[in-house]
Amino acid sequence: MDDLNEMGHRRDRFACLQKAAGQLQIAFWELAPAEGEGLWSDDMRQLCGFEETAPATPATLLAVSHPEDRETLRRLLETLFEGGADGQVLAHRIVRPSGEVRSIESSVVVDRNPAGAPIRLYGTSLDHTNKIRAEEVLHARDQELRDSEARYRSVVLAMTDGIVVHGSNGEIVTTNPSAERVLGLTSDQLKGRSSLDPRWRSVHEDGSPFPGDQHPGYVTLQTGEPFTGVIMGVHTPDDQLRWISINSRRVMAPGEQGAYSVVASFTDITDRRIAEEKLQASLREKEVLLREIHHRVKNNLQIISSLLYLQSAGSDPAAAGMLRESQNRVSSMALVHEMLYQSPDLAKVPFGDYVRELGQSLGRAHGVSTDRVRLVSEAGEHILAIDTAVPCGLLLNEILSNSFKHAFPGERSGTIVVELTSHGDALHLVISDDGVGLPADFDERRAVSLGSKLIERLTDQIGGTLMRSQPGQPTRYEIHFSSPGEPKR
Amino acid sequence: MSQPTALVVEDQFVIAMELEHRLSQLGFLVLGHASTGELAIAKAQEHPPDVVLIDIQLAGRLDGIEAARQIQNAATHELKIVFITANSDAATRERAATVRESSYLSKPFSEEALRAVLGL
């Protein structure tokens, strides 16, 4: 009966403790060596997944214990029942029937009889699973952050581009080895320097000073404006001029409006600039040489023209006329070289300009005023390469000379029209006049003049086909040819 | 009215011969021919011409433009300068244009072009 009363008291006391412990989300339990004397609080049953009938015994607790922790727990309970010191705390895991693992921390105190022998264990268990998981997540994140920082640091260290970070006051706070190598300064020498430091002696591409308050890093810090590919020359301590291409970006603090630092990255383009300068110098040299060649060709053509003139000076009128025609032919070639010399790429001739110049020159040579015979050039914006321009020029010289010479006898006036049109690579050159035309009895087969032969052979040279008007009709020449790779201007 | 005089300054002798012949045909008395700027200055001092036909590119220390400038500056009477060149860039033409009473004749030149530049 006493035992029953005792058990009733214990149950009442346990219920009170359970209520108090439940408020704190602490599971409470009692274990006794004998079965039927132990108690699980509701929180303990819930925590461990115990069924209502599960007896509150060490065996029940050990049964749900994680296999790896079971032996430790068993020894603890055994030690305590054998009189070991109480107040022990054990972190261990239990496995619920569902297989879910929970991490708990259990504290155990020993209830002893007057003789000091242990008669019961009072335990509290606290579920730390969520806390531990949170700690694990935090730890993992922390590790991830450290790994990420290490990765970025190794990337920055390994970069061939220089990196400097300016703090909010504009002074450099971080550099990488490439920045130190390119700028010829140690990390310690760089740190604390700002863009305004006069020792940079920075210059623009044209050699003019590049003030510190215009440096990309400085401006980005002041305005937030990012920069890409700003070229700047800086002097290293050993007085070498290094050329760098700079990018700058601001770094914002979370939730802040202004930049609290600026990252400036830069590439050393000194070697590239030197190579470019050499290339430019080489191109200029080539251009000078090419101009000199055109100049010398034209000068030599003048010498040929002079020789023909001097030869004609003592010749009879017929021979002198033929020599003058040859002089005109030389002049038409010289005009090509003059235009090549004046063209931007030294390789192309603007055909419309050529026609006008040649027409004026031939008109003067034949004593025909532009008031009496008008030359109309409708060559558009076509340009011709030298291989086509020279034979075309000679062709024009022959046909225009014929017109000036024969088409407008006496004081007859009229017009000569030169048209050049294109359809893709195909070019269509038409030279016509409204003069008297070839005599009706002109026998083409018997026409053996050098001019006629030149017109036919030069048409062949440019791979063209020739059609001309019939005797008795106004003169009209149509030449179809192709000129690949000679686009419009 | 006395016969107009001309000095030809050209380092290509064949071209100089043509110029001398043409000038003679046009009624000029050709005072001589010089192949360098320095010689041209000396000849112009010795026999001041009415017109100097001078190549821009000449062998020697002085180019045609500089020689012509000195001849023009030393001239005591009206002097016409005609620059002759196979080719020249815009900068050279601009420099040539700074010489007083100067004009420009492109090689190869025709008699008509020569007449025009001499104002005949």
XYZ file of C-alpha atoms in Angstrom:
609
model
C 0.000 0.000 0.000
C 2.910 2.301 0.875
C 4.458 1.425 -2.421
C 1.246 2.337 -4.192
C 1.087 5.632 -2.339
C 4.704 6.233 -3.053
C 4.118 5.558 -6.761
C 1.104 7.891 -6.720
C 3.150 10.676 -5.171
C 5.875 10.145 -7.681
C 3.417 10.267 -10.550
C 1.912 13.509 -9.186
C 5.343 15.029 -8.736
C 6.360 13.787 -12.204
C 3.244 15.367 -13.695
C 4.186 18.700 -12.102
C 7.746 18.460 -13.313
C 6.551 17.437 -16.746
C 4.320 20.488 -16.874
C 7.144 22.793 -15.876
C 9.639 21.099 -18.170
C 7.126 21.108 -21.018
C 7.022 24.910 -20.836
C 10.746 24.886 -21.498
C 10.393 22.203 -24.208
C 12.504 19.916 -22.084
C 11.730 16.201 -22.104
C 11.753 14.651 -18.679
C 12.186 11.083 -17.588
C 12.833 8.790 -14.674
C 14.549 5.457 -14.852
C 14.778 2.780 -12.201
C 16.517 -0.523 -12.348
C 13.219 -2.340 -11.922
C 10.721 -2.337 -14.763
C 7.498 -0.463 -14.113
C 9.081 2.164 -11.933
C 10.286 4.476 -14.705
C 8.380 7.293 -16.386
C 8.607 9.113 -19.728
C 7.216 12.584 -20.035
C 4.983 13.206 -23.023
C 7.745 15.353 -24.559
C 10.166 12.459 -24.115
C 7.773 10.032 -25.786
C 7.302 12.492 -28.612
C 11.016 13.212 -28.907
C 11.981 9.556 -29.081
C 8.871 8.328 -30.892
C 7.952 5.986 -28.008
C 4.610 4.277 -28.092
C 2.291 4.637 -25.062
C 3.149 1.129 -23.967
C 6.880 1.573 -24.241
C 8.273 0.875 -20.739
C 10.453 3.567 -19.174
C 13.568 1.440 -18.838
C 17.225 1.866 -19.804
C 16.667 -0.847 -22.404
C 13.941 1.203 -24.125
C 16.186 4.245 -24.177
C 19.134 2.250 -25.450
C 16.952 0.676 -28.129
C 16.280 4.053 -29.775
C 19.806 5.256 -29.252
C 21.920 5.787 -32.378
C 24.123 2.697 -32.860
C 27.247 4.818 -32.678
C 26.196 6.416 -29.383
C 24.541 3.376 -27.791
C 27.556 1.976 -26.014
C 28.492 5.333 -24.513
C 24.955 5.803 -23.247
C 24.802 2.276 -21.906
C 28.037 2.748 -19.956
C 26.836 6.052 -18.564
C 23.575 4.584 -17.314
C 25.377 1.556 -15.898
C 27.942 3.749 -14.158
C 25.221 5.914 -12.644
C 23.222 2.926 -11.373
C 26.390 1.578 -9.827
C 26.865 4.756 -7.824
C 28.793 6.988 -10.142
C 28.803 10.743 -9.850
C 25.654 12.391 -11.088
C 25.095 15.669 -12.925
C 26.565 14.251 -16.084
C 25.615 15.679 -19.458
C 25.704 13.601 -22.613
C 25.203 14.688 -26.204
C 23.892 11.766 -28.185
C 21.544 10.858 -30.964
C 18.399 8.853 -31.055
C 16.774 7.198 -34.055
C 13.007 7.519 -34.217
C 10.928 4.613 -35.554
C 10.543 6.599 -38.763
C 14.335 6.490 -39.136
C 14.694 10.187 -38.395
C 17.802 10.995 -36.403
C 17.542 13.616 -33.668
C 20.437 15.099 -31.755
C 19.732 15.530 -28.079
C 21.528 16.571 -24.977
C 20.639 14.676 -21.841
C 21.459 15.637 -18.234
C 21.108 12.994 -15.564
C 20.999 13.259 -11.779
C 20.850 10.308 -9.375
C 18.262 9.855 -6.633
C 19.860 7.940 -3.787
C 18.523 6.198 -0.687
C 19.593 7.303 2.787
C 22.527 4.925 2.482
C 23.606 6.744 -0.641
C 22.817 3.911 -3.012
C 21.271 4.979 -6.334
C 17.598 4.069 -6.601
C 16.513 6.199 -9.567
C 17.855 8.403 -12.340
C 16.181 11.716 -13.177
C 16.931 12.862 -16.681
C 16.146 15.801 -18.914
C 16.646 15.693 -22.621
C 16.708 18.678 -24.948
C 16.301 18.338 -28.695
C 19.279 20.176 -30.253
C 18.694 18.870 -33.758
C 17.553 22.178 -35.261
C 20.226 24.117 -33.451
C 22.899 21.707 -34.608
C 21.578 21.750 -38.144
C 21.544 25.530 -38.088
C 25.091 25.473 -36.793
C 26.073 23.047 -39.517
C 24.467 25.268 -42.171
C 26.224 28.298 -40.733
C 29.478 26.424 -40.635
C 28.997 25.254 -44.218
C 28.231 28.801 -45.324
C 31.198 30.110 -43.472
C 33.379 27.493 -45.124
C 31.866 28.300 -48.499
C 32.612 31.974 -47.934
C 36.177 31.182 -46.950
C 36.578 28.903 -49.982
C 35.077 31.550 -52.249
C 37.339 34.242 -50.852
C 40.324 31.948 -51.251
C 39.338 31.238 -54.830
C 38.905 34.914 -55.656
C 42.144 35.745 -53.927
C 44.014 33.111 -55.923
C 42.381 34.364 -59.144
C 43.348 37.971 -58.377
C 46.860 36.890 -57.446
C 47.226 34.849 -60.626
C 45.814 37.502 -62.975
C 48.164 39.041 -65.497
C 46.052 42.193 -65.285
C 46.923 44.591 -62.529
C 44.311 45.162 -59.832
C 44.252 48.007 -57.353
C 41.468 48.756 -54.927
C 40.974 52.351 -53.842
C 39.380 52.948 -50.463
C 36.706 55.553 -49.831
C 39.395 58.237 -49.340
C 40.887 57.420 -52.733
C 44.003 55.771 -51.385
C 45.033 52.347 -52.634
C 44.258 49.688 -50.067
C 44.854 46.463 -52.004
C 47.011 45.458 -54.960
C 47.948 42.268 -56.751
C 51.418 41.178 -57.914
C 50.699 42.123 -61.528
C 49.882 45.698 -60.497
C 53.145 45.843 -58.591
C 55.079 44.419 -61.560
C 53.528 46.743 -64.156
C 53.792 49.882 -62.028
C 57.252 48.989 -60.719
C 56.223 49.529 -57.117
C 55.920 47.218 -54.132
C 52.616 46.591 -52.431
C 53.726 48.766 -49.521
C 54.732 51.576 -51.895
C 51.387 51.391 -53.654
C 49.238 51.285 -50.560
C 48.305 54.734 -49.404
C 48.924 56.350 -52.810
C 45.976 58.086 -54.428
C 45.307 59.130 -58.005
C 46.243 62.679 -57.038
C 49.803 61.650 -56.190
C 52.087 63.633 -58.566
C 54.624 60.795 -58.655
C 52.491 58.947 -61.233
C 53.457 61.578 -63.861
C 50.596 60.165 -65.930
C 50.056 61.193 -69.552
C 47.429 60.878 -72.249
C 48.122 59.076 -75.532
C 49.154 62.369 -77.129
C 51.705 62.929 -74.372
C 49.771 65.685 -72.604
C 49.460 65.474 -68.788
C 46.698 63.232 -67.410
C 45.661 64.973 -64.167
C 44.942 62.746 -61.173
C 41.424 64.105 -60.764
C 40.654 62.717 -64.239
C 41.980 59.213 -63.518
C 39.253 56.607 -64.033
C 39.521 55.288 -60.459
C 39.233 58.781 -59.001
C 36.276 59.795 -61.176
C 34.484 56.492 -60.515
C 34.901 57.039 -56.784
C 33.516 60.567 -57.039
C 30.671 59.957 -59.477
C 30.086 56.213 -59.658
C 30.625 56.337 -63.414
C 32.409 53.201 -64.650
C 35.184 53.359 -67.274
C 36.473 50.833 -69.767
C 39.663 50.872 -71.799
C 41.015 54.278 -70.754
C 44.574 54.543 -72.076
C 47.105 56.128 -69.763
C 50.879 56.335 -69.636
C 52.501 56.173 -66.199
C 56.130 56.580 -65.266
C 57.719 53.868 -63.159
C 60.328 54.789 -60.515
C 63.105 53.855 -62.976
C 61.618 56.443 -65.370
C 60.147 53.981 -67.870
C 56.872 54.961 -69.464
C 54.364 52.124 -69.190
C 51.091 52.262 -71.134
C 48.045 50.771 -69.470
C 44.407 50.300 -70.447
C 42.242 50.876 -67.372
C 38.770 49.719 -66.349
C 37.169 50.992 -63.150
C 34.066 49.933 -61.237
C 32.721 51.068 -57.903
C 32.061 48.645 -55.074
C 28.886 49.329 -53.112
C 28.310 48.443 -49.500
C 25.022 46.562 -49.024
C 22.256 49.098 -48.551
C 24.564 52.063 -49.165
C 24.140 54.616 -51.944
C 27.683 55.803 -52.504
C 30.758 53.807 -53.458
C 32.920 52.887 -50.533
C 35.686 51.586 -52.729
C 36.695 51.337 -56.380
C 38.326 48.439 -58.178
C 40.580 49.480 -61.024
C 41.973 46.773 -63.279
C 44.503 47.495 -65.969
C 46.333 45.734 -68.771
C 49.902 46.517 -69.689
C 49.703 47.528 -73.358
C 53.231 48.930 -73.621
C 54.466 46.165 -75.949
C 51.299 46.416 -78.036
C 51.753 50.176 -78.409
C 55.375 49.778 -79.414
C 54.335 47.151 -82.003
C 51.553 49.428 -83.268
C 53.923 52.368 -83.521
C 56.384 50.234 -85.479
C 53.572 49.074 -87.752
C 52.398 52.645 -88.280
C 55.948 53.747 -89.009
C 56.294 50.868 -91.461
C 53.039 51.827 -93.167
C 54.118 55.474 -93.358
C 57.418 54.358 -94.828
C 55.578 52.197 -97.385
C 53.309 55.112 -98.243
C 56.288 57.429 -98.684
C 57.989 54.853 -100.904
C 54.852 54.364 -102.966
C 54.434 58.116 -103.404
C 58.060 58.353 -104.402
C 57.539 55.611 -106.993
C 54.504 57.402 -108.468
C 56.526 60.622 -108.466
C 59.439 59.010 -110.262
C 57.188 57.249 -112.766
C 55.537 60.543 -113.566
C 58.876 62.315 -113.790
C 60.136 59.635 -116.176
C 56.971 59.975 -118.246
C 57.726 63.700 -118.442
C 61.221 62.890 -119.690
C 59.712 60.630 -122.402
C 57.262 63.402 -123.265
C 60.143 65.879 -123.473
C 62.140 63.561 -125.711
C 59.132 63.210 -128.030
C 58.718 66.987 -128.053
C 62.386 67.605 -128.788
C 62.247 65.002 -131.559
C 59.155 66.654 -133.045
C 60.773 70.094 -132.991
C 62.878 69.341 -136.023
C 60.461 67.014 -137.799
C 58.133 67.547 -140.722
C 54.495 68.386 -139.837
C 53.213 64.818 -140.323
C 55.880 63.283 -138.093
C 55.504 66.098 -135.558
C 51.741 65.384 -135.403
C 52.386 61.710 -134.696
C 54.911 62.568 -132.015
C 52.400 64.948 -130.398
C 49.846 62.119 -130.344
C 52.364 59.966 -128.535
C 52.991 62.817 -126.099
C 49.260 62.875 -125.356
C 49.324 59.114 -124.766
C 52.177 59.529 -122.307
C 50.272 62.342 -120.615
C 47.164 60.196 -120.235
C 49.265 57.598 -118.414
C 50.955 60.272 -116.307
C 47.540 61.552 -115.249
C 46.726 58.106 -113.842
C 49.859 58.260 -111.691
C 49.078 61.793 -110.571
C 45.649 60.680 -109.397
C 47.063 57.581 -107.744
C 49.534 59.809 -105.926
C 46.716 62.004 -104.701
C 44.339 59.167 -103.759
C 44.152 58.301 -100.053
C 45.186 54.666 -100.497
C 47.586 55.312 -103.409
C 45.888 52.517 -105.364
C 42.622 53.757 -106.886
C 41.707 56.347 -109.490
C 38.386 58.237 -109.333
C 37.309 57.718 -112.921
C 34.981 60.724 -113.157
C 37.761 63.119 -112.090
C 40.129 61.418 -114.501
C 37.749 61.886 -117.439
C 37.315 65.617 -116.677
C 41.072 66.241 -116.316
C 41.982 64.247 -119.423
C 39.209 65.858 -121.465
C 40.361 69.371 -120.536
C 43.968 68.533 -121.315
C 43.144 66.974 -124.714
C 40.790 69.822 -125.600
C 43.591 72.329 -124.962
C 46.089 70.180 -126.876
C 43.792 70.159 -129.915
C 42.989 73.818 -129.632
C 39.293 73.198 -128.945
C 37.685 75.492 -126.407
C 35.272 74.152 -123.800
C 32.774 76.763 -125.034
C 32.681 75.129 -128.458
C 32.901 71.452 -127.477
C 31.589 70.517 -124.077
C 32.752 67.366 -122.335
C 30.199 65.719 -120.052
C 31.470 63.109 -117.614
C 28.841 60.783 -116.228
C 31.172 58.340 -114.574
C 29.526 58.655 -111.161
C 31.668 57.737 -108.209
C 33.408 54.799 -109.843
C 36.993 54.133 -108.987
C 39.398 52.012 -110.971
C 42.511 50.129 -109.878
C 45.757 50.889 -111.666
C 45.623 47.720 -113.812
C 42.370 48.889 -115.364
C 42.901 52.627 -115.095
C 45.966 52.808 -117.371
C 44.463 50.904 -120.371
C 41.133 52.692 -119.845
C 42.982 56.004 -119.808
C 44.748 55.191 -123.083
C 41.451 54.053 -124.622
C 39.812 57.306 -123.607
C 42.785 59.251 -124.931
C 42.389 57.683 -128.397
C 38.618 58.081 -128.628
C 38.493 61.609 -127.162
C 41.414 62.686 -129.372
C 39.499 61.440 -132.424
C 36.432 63.393 -131.355
C 38.330 66.615 -130.674
C 40.275 66.192 -133.898
C 37.606 65.066 -136.379
C 34.057 65.286 -134.984
C 33.732 69.048 -134.890
C 35.346 70.501 -138.022
C 35.514 74.230 -138.539
C 33.524 76.085 -135.928
C 31.044 73.267 -135.348
C 30.105 72.972 -131.681
C 28.818 69.975 -129.801
C 29.117 67.660 -126.838
C 31.203 64.633 -125.983
C 29.707 62.356 -123.325
C 31.593 59.765 -121.300
C 29.401 57.421 -119.234
C 30.501 54.634 -116.941
C 27.852 52.457 -115.323
C 28.120 49.209 -113.423
C 26.074 46.103 -112.758
C 27.931 44.156 -110.118
C 31.426 43.564 -111.453
C 30.349 44.383 -115.018
C 31.222 47.873 -116.221
C 29.775 49.597 -119.248
C 31.788 52.453 -120.731
C 30.129 54.561 -123.400
C 31.912 57.393 -125.216
C 29.789 59.303 -127.705
C 29.648 62.664 -129.449
C 27.154 64.540 -131.573
C 29.725 65.405 -134.218
C 29.919 64.491 -137.869
C 30.761 60.819 -137.291
C 32.903 58.636 -139.494
C 32.575 59.292 -143.188
C 29.894 57.114 -144.840
C 32.528 55.553 -147.084
C 34.850 54.732 -144.171
C 36.156 51.184 -144.554
C 36.760 49.791 -141.097
C 38.753 46.834 -142.431
C 41.189 49.188 -144.085
C 41.508 51.390 -141.026
C 45.043 50.702 -139.993
C 45.772 53.775 -137.854
C 47.632 53.234 -134.598
C 44.696 54.837 -132.751
C 42.210 52.257 -134.103
C 44.532 49.384 -133.299
C 45.110 50.687 -129.799
C 41.368 50.935 -129.151
C 40.889 47.279 -130.156
C 43.954 45.914 -128.357
C 43.363 47.876 -125.149
C 39.762 46.604 -125.092
C 41.196 43.083 -125.319
C 43.651 43.878 -122.537
C 40.886 44.703 -120.069
C 38.927 41.622 -121.209
C 36.192 43.726 -122.770
C 34.031 43.716 -125.851
C 33.801 46.690 -128.210
C 30.885 47.994 -130.267
C 31.070 51.161 -132.317
C 28.695 53.122 -134.434
C 28.510 52.641 -138.168
C 30.165 55.094 -140.588
C 27.899 58.024 -141.281
C 26.419 57.916 -137.760
C 27.510 60.091 -134.814
C 30.425 58.448 -133.061
C 29.561 56.035 -130.271
C 31.831 53.481 -128.616
C 30.473 50.958 -126.130
C 32.922 48.883 -124.153
C 31.754 46.170 -121.770
C 34.293 44.851 -119.346
C 34.488 43.530 -115.823
C 36.553 44.905 -113.027
C 36.346 42.718 -109.932
C 37.295 44.209 -106.617
C 36.818 47.785 -107.657
C 33.889 48.924 -105.577
C 32.328 52.325 -105.704
C 33.898 54.973 -103.513
C 59.263 96.458 -125.291
C 62.259 94.255 -124.539
C 62.186 90.496 -124.859
C 61.039 88.768 -121.617
C 63.689 86.639 -119.923
C 63.410 83.272 -118.245
C 65.527 81.049 -116.016
C 64.895 77.278 -115.993
C 65.740 75.403 -112.778
C 65.405 71.675 -113.325
C 67.723 68.784 -112.445
C 66.421 66.628 -115.317
C 68.287 67.968 -118.315
C 65.906 66.530 -120.954
C 62.970 68.270 -119.295
C 65.030 71.449 -119.041
C 65.764 71.229 -122.767
C 62.055 70.989 -123.599
C 61.274 73.952 -121.363
C 64.031 76.051 -122.893
C 62.825 75.204 -126.407
C 59.202 75.902 -125.636
C 60.069 79.197 -123.902
C 62.106 80.246 -126.901
C 59.171 79.366 -129.161
C 56.953 81.517 -126.953
C 59.291 84.485 -127.363
C 61.350 84.285 -124.181
C 65.060 84.823 -123.935
C 66.267 81.923 -121.829
C 69.070 83.226 -119.650
C 70.258 79.798 -118.653
C 69.601 76.620 -116.818
C 70.399 75.663 -113.215
C 70.126 72.216 -111.689
C 70.187 73.203 -107.997
C 68.576 75.861 -105.850
C 71.927 77.384 -104.948
C 72.937 77.713 -108.611
C 69.542 79.188 -109.440
C 69.969 81.924 -106.789
C 73.418 82.761 -108.139
C 72.194 82.886 -111.761
C 69.179 84.997 -110.855
C 71.471 87.469 -109.068
C 73.795 87.590 -112.059
C 71.054 88.028 -114.649
C 67.687 88.865 -113.038
C 64.952 87.070 -115.061
C 61.300 88.036 -115.571
C 60.157 84.480 -114.946
C 61.671 81.504 -113.154
C 60.394 78.023 -113.979
C 61.593 75.871 -111.110
C 61.156 72.244 -110.138
C 60.120 71.795 -106.493
C 62.237 68.710 -105.895
C 65.849 69.566 -106.537
C 69.107 67.957 -105.563
C 71.062 69.970 -102.985
C 70.366 71.730 -99.729
C 67.586 73.980 -100.985
C 64.399 72.705 -102.508
C 62.661 74.627 -105.291
C 60.270 76.422 -102.951
C 62.991 77.776 -100.684
C 65.210 78.753 -103.619
C 62.290 80.524 -105.308
C 61.475 82.378 -102.093
C 65.021 83.683 -101.850
C 65.085 84.655 -105.544
C 61.752 86.441 -105.183
C 62.839 88.230 -102.000
C 66.018 89.438 -103.705
C 64.270 90.506 -106.918
C 64.416 94.213 -107.720
C 61.696 94.114 -110.341
C 58.484 92.196 -111.024
C 59.271 88.487 -111.095
C 56.954 85.556 -111.845
C 57.678 82.133 -110.328
C 56.290 78.936 -111.922
C 56.698 75.803 -109.844
C 56.899 72.607 -111.872
C 56.526 69.199 -110.291
C 55.494 65.678 -111.153
C 53.523 65.278 -107.949
C 53.128 67.092 -104.692
C 51.012 66.714 -101.641
C 48.653 69.355 -100.321
C 51.146 70.547 -97.690
C 53.817 71.139 -100.335
C 51.362 73.019 -102.536
C 50.347 75.183 -99.592
C 53.978 75.929 -98.851
C 54.601 76.789 -102.502
C 51.621 79.140 -102.477
C 53.295 81.258 -99.792
C 55.875 82.435 -102.328
C 54.761 85.728 -103.881
C 53.706 85.853 -107.545
C 53.873 82.087 -107.910
C 51.831 79.574 -109.888
C 51.946 75.863 -110.479
C 52.502 73.638 -113.523
C 52.056 69.866 -113.362
C 54.292 67.472 -115.303
C 53.880 66.301 -118.017
C 52.792 69.696 -119.245
C 51.333 70.687 -122.578
C 52.184 73.843 -124.489
C 48.677 75.099 -123.735
C 49.154 74.596 -120.009
C 52.499 76.376 -120.195
C 50.965 79.271 -122.093
C 48.171 79.514 -119.544
C 50.504 79.610 -116.568
C 52.665 82.256 -118.228
C 49.587 84.341 -118.967
C 50.043 84.171 -122.745
